[in-house]
Tab-separated table of C-alpha atoms in Angstrom:
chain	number	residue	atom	x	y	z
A	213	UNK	CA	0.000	0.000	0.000
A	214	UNK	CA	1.581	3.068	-1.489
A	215	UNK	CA	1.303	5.968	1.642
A	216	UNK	CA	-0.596	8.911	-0.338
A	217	UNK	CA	1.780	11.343	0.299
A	218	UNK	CA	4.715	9.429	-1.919
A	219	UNK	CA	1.471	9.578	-4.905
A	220	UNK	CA	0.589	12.992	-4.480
A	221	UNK	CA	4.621	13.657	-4.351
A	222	UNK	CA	4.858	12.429	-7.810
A	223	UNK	CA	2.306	13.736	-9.392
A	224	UNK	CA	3.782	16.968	-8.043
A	225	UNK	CA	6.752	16.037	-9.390
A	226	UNK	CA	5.407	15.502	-12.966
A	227	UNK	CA	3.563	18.470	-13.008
A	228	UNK	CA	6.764	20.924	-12.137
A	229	UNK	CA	8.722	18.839	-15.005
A	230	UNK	CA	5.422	19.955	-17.370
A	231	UNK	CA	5.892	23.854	-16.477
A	232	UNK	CA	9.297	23.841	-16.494
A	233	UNK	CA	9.219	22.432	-19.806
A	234	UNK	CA	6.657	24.853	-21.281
A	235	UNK	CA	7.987	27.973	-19.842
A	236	UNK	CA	11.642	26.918	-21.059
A	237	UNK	CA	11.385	25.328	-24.229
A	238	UNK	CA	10.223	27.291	-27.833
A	239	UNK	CA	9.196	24.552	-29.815
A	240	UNK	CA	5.400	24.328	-30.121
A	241	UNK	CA	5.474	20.472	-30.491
A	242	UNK	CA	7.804	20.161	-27.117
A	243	UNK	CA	5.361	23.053	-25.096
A	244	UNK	CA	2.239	20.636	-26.472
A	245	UNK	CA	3.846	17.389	-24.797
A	246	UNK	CA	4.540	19.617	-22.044
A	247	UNK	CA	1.056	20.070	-21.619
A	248	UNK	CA	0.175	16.959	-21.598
A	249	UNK	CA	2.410	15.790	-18.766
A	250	UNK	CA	0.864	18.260	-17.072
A	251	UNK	CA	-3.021	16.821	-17.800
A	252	UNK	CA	-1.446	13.573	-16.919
A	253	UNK	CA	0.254	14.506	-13.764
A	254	UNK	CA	-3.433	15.937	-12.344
A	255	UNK	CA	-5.004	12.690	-13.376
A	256	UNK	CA	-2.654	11.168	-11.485
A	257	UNK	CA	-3.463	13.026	-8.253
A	258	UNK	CA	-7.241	12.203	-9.293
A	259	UNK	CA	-7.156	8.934	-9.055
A	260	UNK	CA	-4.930	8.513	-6.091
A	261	UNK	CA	-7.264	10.699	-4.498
A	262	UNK	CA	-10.498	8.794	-5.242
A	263	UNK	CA	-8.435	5.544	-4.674
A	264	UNK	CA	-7.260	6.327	-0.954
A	265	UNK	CA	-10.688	8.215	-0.157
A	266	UNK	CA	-12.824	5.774	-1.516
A	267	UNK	CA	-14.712	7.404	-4.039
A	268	UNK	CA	-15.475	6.825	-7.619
A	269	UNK	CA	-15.680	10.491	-8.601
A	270	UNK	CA	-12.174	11.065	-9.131
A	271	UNK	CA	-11.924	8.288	-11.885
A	272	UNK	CA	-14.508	10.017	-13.053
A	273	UNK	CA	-13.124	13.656	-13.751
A	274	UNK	CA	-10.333	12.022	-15.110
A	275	UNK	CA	-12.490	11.236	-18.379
A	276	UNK	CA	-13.224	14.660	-18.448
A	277	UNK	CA	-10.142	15.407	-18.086
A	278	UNK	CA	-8.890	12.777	-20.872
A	279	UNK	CA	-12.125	14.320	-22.648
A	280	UNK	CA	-10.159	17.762	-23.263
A	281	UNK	CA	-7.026	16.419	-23.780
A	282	UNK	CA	-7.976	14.408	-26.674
A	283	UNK	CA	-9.647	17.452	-28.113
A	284	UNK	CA	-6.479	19.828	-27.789
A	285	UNK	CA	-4.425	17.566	-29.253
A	286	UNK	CA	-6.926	16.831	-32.143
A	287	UNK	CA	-6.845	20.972	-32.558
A	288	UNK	CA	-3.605	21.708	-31.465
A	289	UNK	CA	-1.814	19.911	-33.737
A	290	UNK	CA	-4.208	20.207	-37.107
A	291	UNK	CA	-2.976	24.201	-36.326
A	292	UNK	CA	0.639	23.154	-35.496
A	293	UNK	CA	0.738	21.859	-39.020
A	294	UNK	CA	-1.425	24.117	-40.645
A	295	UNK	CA	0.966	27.013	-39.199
A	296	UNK	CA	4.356	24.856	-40.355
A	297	UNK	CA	2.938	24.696	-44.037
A	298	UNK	CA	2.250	28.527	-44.382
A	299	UNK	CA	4.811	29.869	-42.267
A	300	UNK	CA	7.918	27.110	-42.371
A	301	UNK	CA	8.413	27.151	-38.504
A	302	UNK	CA	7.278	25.481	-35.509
A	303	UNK	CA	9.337	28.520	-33.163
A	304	UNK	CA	6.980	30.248	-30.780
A	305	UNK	CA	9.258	32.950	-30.908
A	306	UNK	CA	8.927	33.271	-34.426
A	307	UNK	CA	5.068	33.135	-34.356
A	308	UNK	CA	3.989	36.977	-33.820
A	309	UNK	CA	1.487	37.356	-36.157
A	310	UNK	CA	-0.734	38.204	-33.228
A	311	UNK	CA	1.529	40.757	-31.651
A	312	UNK	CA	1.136	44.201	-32.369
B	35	UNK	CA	5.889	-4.460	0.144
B	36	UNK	CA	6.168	-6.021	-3.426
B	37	UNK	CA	3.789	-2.939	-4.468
B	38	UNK	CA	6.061	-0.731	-3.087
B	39	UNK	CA	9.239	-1.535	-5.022
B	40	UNK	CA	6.853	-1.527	-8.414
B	41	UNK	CA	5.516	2.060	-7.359
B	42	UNK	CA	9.578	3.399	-7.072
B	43	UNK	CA	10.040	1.677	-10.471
B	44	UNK	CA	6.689	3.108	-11.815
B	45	UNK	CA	7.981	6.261	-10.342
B	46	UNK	CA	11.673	6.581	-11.753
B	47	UNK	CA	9.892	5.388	-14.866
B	48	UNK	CA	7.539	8.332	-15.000
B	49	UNK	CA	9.704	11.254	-13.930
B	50	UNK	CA	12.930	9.876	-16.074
B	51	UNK	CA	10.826	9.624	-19.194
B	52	UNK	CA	9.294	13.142	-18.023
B	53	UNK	CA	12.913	15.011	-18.332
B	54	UNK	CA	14.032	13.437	-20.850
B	55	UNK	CA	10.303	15.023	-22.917
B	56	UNK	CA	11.463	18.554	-21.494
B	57	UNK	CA	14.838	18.420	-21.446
B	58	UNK	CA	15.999	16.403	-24.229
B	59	UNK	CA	17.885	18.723	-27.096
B	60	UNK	CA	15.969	16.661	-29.626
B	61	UNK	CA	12.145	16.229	-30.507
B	62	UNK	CA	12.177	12.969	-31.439
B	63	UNK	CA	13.770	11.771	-28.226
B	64	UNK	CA	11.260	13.948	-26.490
B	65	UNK	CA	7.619	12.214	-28.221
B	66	UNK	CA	9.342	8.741	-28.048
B	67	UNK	CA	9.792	9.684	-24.291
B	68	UNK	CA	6.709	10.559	-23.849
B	69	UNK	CA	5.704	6.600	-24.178
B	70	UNK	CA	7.299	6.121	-21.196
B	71	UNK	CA	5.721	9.131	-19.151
B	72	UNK	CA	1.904	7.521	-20.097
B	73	UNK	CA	2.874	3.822	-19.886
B	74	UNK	CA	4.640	4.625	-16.056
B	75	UNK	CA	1.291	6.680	-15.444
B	76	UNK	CA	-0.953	3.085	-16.764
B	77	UNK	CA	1.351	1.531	-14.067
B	78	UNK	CA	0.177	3.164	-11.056
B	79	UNK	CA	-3.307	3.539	-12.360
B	80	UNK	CA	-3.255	-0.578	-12.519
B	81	UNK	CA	-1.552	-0.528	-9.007
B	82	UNK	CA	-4.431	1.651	-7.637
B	83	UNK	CA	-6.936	-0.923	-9.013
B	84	UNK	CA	-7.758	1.746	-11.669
B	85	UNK	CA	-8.370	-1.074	-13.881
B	86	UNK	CA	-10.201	1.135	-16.655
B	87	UNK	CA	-8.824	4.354	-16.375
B	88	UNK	CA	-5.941	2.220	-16.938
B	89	UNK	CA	-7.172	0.944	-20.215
B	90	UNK	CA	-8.420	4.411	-21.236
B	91	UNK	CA	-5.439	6.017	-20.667
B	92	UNK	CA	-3.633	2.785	-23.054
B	93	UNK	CA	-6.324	3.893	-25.847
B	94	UNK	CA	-6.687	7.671	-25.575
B	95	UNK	CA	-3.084	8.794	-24.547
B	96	UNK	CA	-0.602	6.193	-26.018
B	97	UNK	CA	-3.163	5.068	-29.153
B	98	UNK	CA	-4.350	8.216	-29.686
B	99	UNK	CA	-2.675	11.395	-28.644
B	100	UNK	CA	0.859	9.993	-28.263
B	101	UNK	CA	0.480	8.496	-32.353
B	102	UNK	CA	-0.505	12.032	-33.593
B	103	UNK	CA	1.992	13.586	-31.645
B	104	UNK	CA	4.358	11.708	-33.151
B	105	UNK	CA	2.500	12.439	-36.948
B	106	UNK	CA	3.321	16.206	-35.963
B	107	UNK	CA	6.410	15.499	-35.180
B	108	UNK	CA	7.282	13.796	-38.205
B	109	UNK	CA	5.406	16.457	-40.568
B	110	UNK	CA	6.607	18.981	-39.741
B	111	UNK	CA	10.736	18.492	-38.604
B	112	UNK	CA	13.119	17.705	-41.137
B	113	UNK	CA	14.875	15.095	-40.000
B	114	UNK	CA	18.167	16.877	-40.913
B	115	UNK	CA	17.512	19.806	-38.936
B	116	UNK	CA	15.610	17.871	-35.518
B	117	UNK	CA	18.658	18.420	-33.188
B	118	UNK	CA	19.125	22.675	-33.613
B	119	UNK	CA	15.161	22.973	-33.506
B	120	UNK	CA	14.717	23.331	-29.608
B	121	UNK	CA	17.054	25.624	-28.373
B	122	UNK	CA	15.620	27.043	-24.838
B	123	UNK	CA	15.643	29.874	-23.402
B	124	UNK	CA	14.266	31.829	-19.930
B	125	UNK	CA	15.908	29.391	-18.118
B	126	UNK	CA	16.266	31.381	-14.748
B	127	UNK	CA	12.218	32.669	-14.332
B	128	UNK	CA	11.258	28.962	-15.817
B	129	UNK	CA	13.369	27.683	-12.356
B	130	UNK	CA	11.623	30.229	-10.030
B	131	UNK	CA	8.183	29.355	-11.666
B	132	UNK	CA	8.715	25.730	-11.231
B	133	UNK	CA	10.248	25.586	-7.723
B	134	UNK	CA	7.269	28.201	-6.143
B	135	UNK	CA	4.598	25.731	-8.146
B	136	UNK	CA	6.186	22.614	-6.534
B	137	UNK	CA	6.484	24.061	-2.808
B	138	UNK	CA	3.173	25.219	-3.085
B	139	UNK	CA	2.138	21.952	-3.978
B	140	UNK	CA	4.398	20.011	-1.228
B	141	UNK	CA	3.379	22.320	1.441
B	142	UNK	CA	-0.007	21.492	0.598
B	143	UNK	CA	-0.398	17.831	-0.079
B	144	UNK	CA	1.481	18.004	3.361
B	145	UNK	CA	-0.657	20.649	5.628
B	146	UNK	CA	-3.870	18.739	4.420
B	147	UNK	CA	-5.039	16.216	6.644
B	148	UNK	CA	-6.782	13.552	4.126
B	149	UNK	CA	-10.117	11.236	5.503
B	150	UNK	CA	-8.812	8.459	4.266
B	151	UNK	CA	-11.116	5.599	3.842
B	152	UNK	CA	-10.230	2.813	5.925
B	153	UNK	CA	-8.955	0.179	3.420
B	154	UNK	CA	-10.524	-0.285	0.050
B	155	UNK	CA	-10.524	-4.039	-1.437
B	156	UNK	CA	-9.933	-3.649	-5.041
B	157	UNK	CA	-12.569	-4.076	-7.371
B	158	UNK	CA	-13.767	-4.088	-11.029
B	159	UNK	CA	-14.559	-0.103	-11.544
B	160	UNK	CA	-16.402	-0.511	-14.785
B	161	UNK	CA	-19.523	-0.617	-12.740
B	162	UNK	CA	-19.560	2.394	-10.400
B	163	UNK	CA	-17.843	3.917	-13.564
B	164	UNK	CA	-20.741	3.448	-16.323
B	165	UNK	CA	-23.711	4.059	-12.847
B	166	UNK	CA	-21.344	7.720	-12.561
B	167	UNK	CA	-21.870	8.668	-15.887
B	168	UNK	CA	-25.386	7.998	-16.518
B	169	UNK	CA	-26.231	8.815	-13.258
B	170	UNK	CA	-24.987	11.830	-11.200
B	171	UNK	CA	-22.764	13.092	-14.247
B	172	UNK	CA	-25.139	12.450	-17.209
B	173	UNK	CA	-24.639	16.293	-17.471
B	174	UNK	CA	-20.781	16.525	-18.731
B	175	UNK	CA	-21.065	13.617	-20.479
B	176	UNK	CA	-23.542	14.817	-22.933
B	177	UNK	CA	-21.609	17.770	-22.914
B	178	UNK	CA	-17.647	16.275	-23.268
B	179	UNK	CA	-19.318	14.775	-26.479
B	180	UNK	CA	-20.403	17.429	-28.051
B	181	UNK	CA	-16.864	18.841	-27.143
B	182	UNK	CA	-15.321	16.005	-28.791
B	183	UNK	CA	-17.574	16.181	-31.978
B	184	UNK	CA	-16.545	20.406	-32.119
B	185	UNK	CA	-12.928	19.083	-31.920
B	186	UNK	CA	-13.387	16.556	-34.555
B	187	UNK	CA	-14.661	18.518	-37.031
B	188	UNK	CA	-12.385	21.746	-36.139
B	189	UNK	CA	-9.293	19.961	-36.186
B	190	UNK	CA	-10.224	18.647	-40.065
B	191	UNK	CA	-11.645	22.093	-41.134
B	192	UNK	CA	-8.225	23.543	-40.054
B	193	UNK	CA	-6.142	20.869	-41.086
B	194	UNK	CA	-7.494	20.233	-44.980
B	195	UNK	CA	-6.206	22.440	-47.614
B	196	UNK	CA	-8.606	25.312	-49.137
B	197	UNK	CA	-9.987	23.463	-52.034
B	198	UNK	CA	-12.319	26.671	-52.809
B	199	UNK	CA	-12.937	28.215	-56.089
């Protein structure tokens, strides 16, 4: 029986490697993964949560959860490519079509 | 005792496969990696008697996300070029960021005192699962499908190529 506190440290743990990664790194496709450790790290604490409590509602969120995931990623990357065929570049720093 | 040792493996598993995603120089490295973050992360869901989260995870995030990640990947790197395309930068803010978000975290996962159930015998999920969603959280279910069906067809309207005119 796994105490909680070691779950809940590593899903912590996963999480800070997700921001780190997205505040550090400039490539699109690398801050996307990043995201996704992230959504993976809080489904993590979700179900350890409903596990040790004894509740079925945190495997539940985590669908949700999975839910948006799967939609980002369907999005994310149909505009990741759809940017790299007009523009040539998958550098957020490059991408500042927006900025004014 | 025995699911201890597999947790620490689960665990190096996880985080190891986690850096090398963020930290690796190159992008393939990093979505190849990122097997190992969501098979470590099936690991402990089957150790917590997740049993279909477990699976779901399997479909969604290694079938499904991890596969068109790697698609992305491979459309839109040249191969030549993979290893100068993720230079990083911001490396001193990224640090404070990350070190605040974690203590905040530790500090509370360890101020909060938990009422832990007494000691759950593990069980097929599917059941309360499937009584959850057509029960209590009919709600968002209806709703995450409608999400999913505004993904589907976003992602191929802004994927295709303008075949107008």
């Amino acid at each position: 029986m796994v105490s909680l506190s070691w779950l809940m440290a590593l899903s912590a743990a996963i999480f800070v490697i997700g921001v780190g990664g997205f505040l550090t790194r400039r490539n699109i496709l690398v801050m996307f993964m990043s995201i996704e450790l992230m959504l993976n790290a809080v489904n993590l604490a979700f179900v350890s949560l409903g596990s040790r409590l004894g509740t079925m509602d945190g495997q539940v969120i985590v669908f949700f959860v999975m839910t948006v995931a799967a939609a980002e990623a369907a999005v994310g990357l149909a505009i990741i490519i759809s940017i790299f065929r007009s523009r040539e570049t998958v550098h957020a720093d490059d991408l500042t079509l927006l900025k004014w | 005792m025995l699911a201890t040792i597999i947790f620490y493996a689960l665990a190096i598993l996880t985080v190891g496969s986690s850096c090398i995603v963020v930290f690796s120089r190159n992008v393939v490295y990093s979505t190849f990696a990122l097997l190992g973050a969501f098979m470590g992360v099936v690991g402990i869901y089957v150790l917590l008697a997740a049993d279909f989260v477990a699976m779901v995870q399997l479909l969604v995030y290694v079938g499904g996300i991890l596969v068109l990640t790697i698609f992305a990947v491979m459309l839109t790197q040249g191969i030549a070029d993979v290893t100068i395309s993720n230079r990083s930068v911001g490396l001193i803010p990224a640090l404070v960021i990350a070190v605040v978000a974690g203590g905040v975290m530790a500090f509370a996962v360890e101020r909060t005192h938990w009422h832990l159930a007494a000691s759950v015998t593990p069980s097929p999920t599917t059941y309360g699962i499937g009584n959850a969603f057509l029960g209590d959280y009919v709600l968002p279910f209806e709703i995450a499908s409608l999400v999913l069906l505004a993904a589907l067809i976003g992602a191929i309207v802004i994927s295709r190529h303008e075949a107008r005119e």
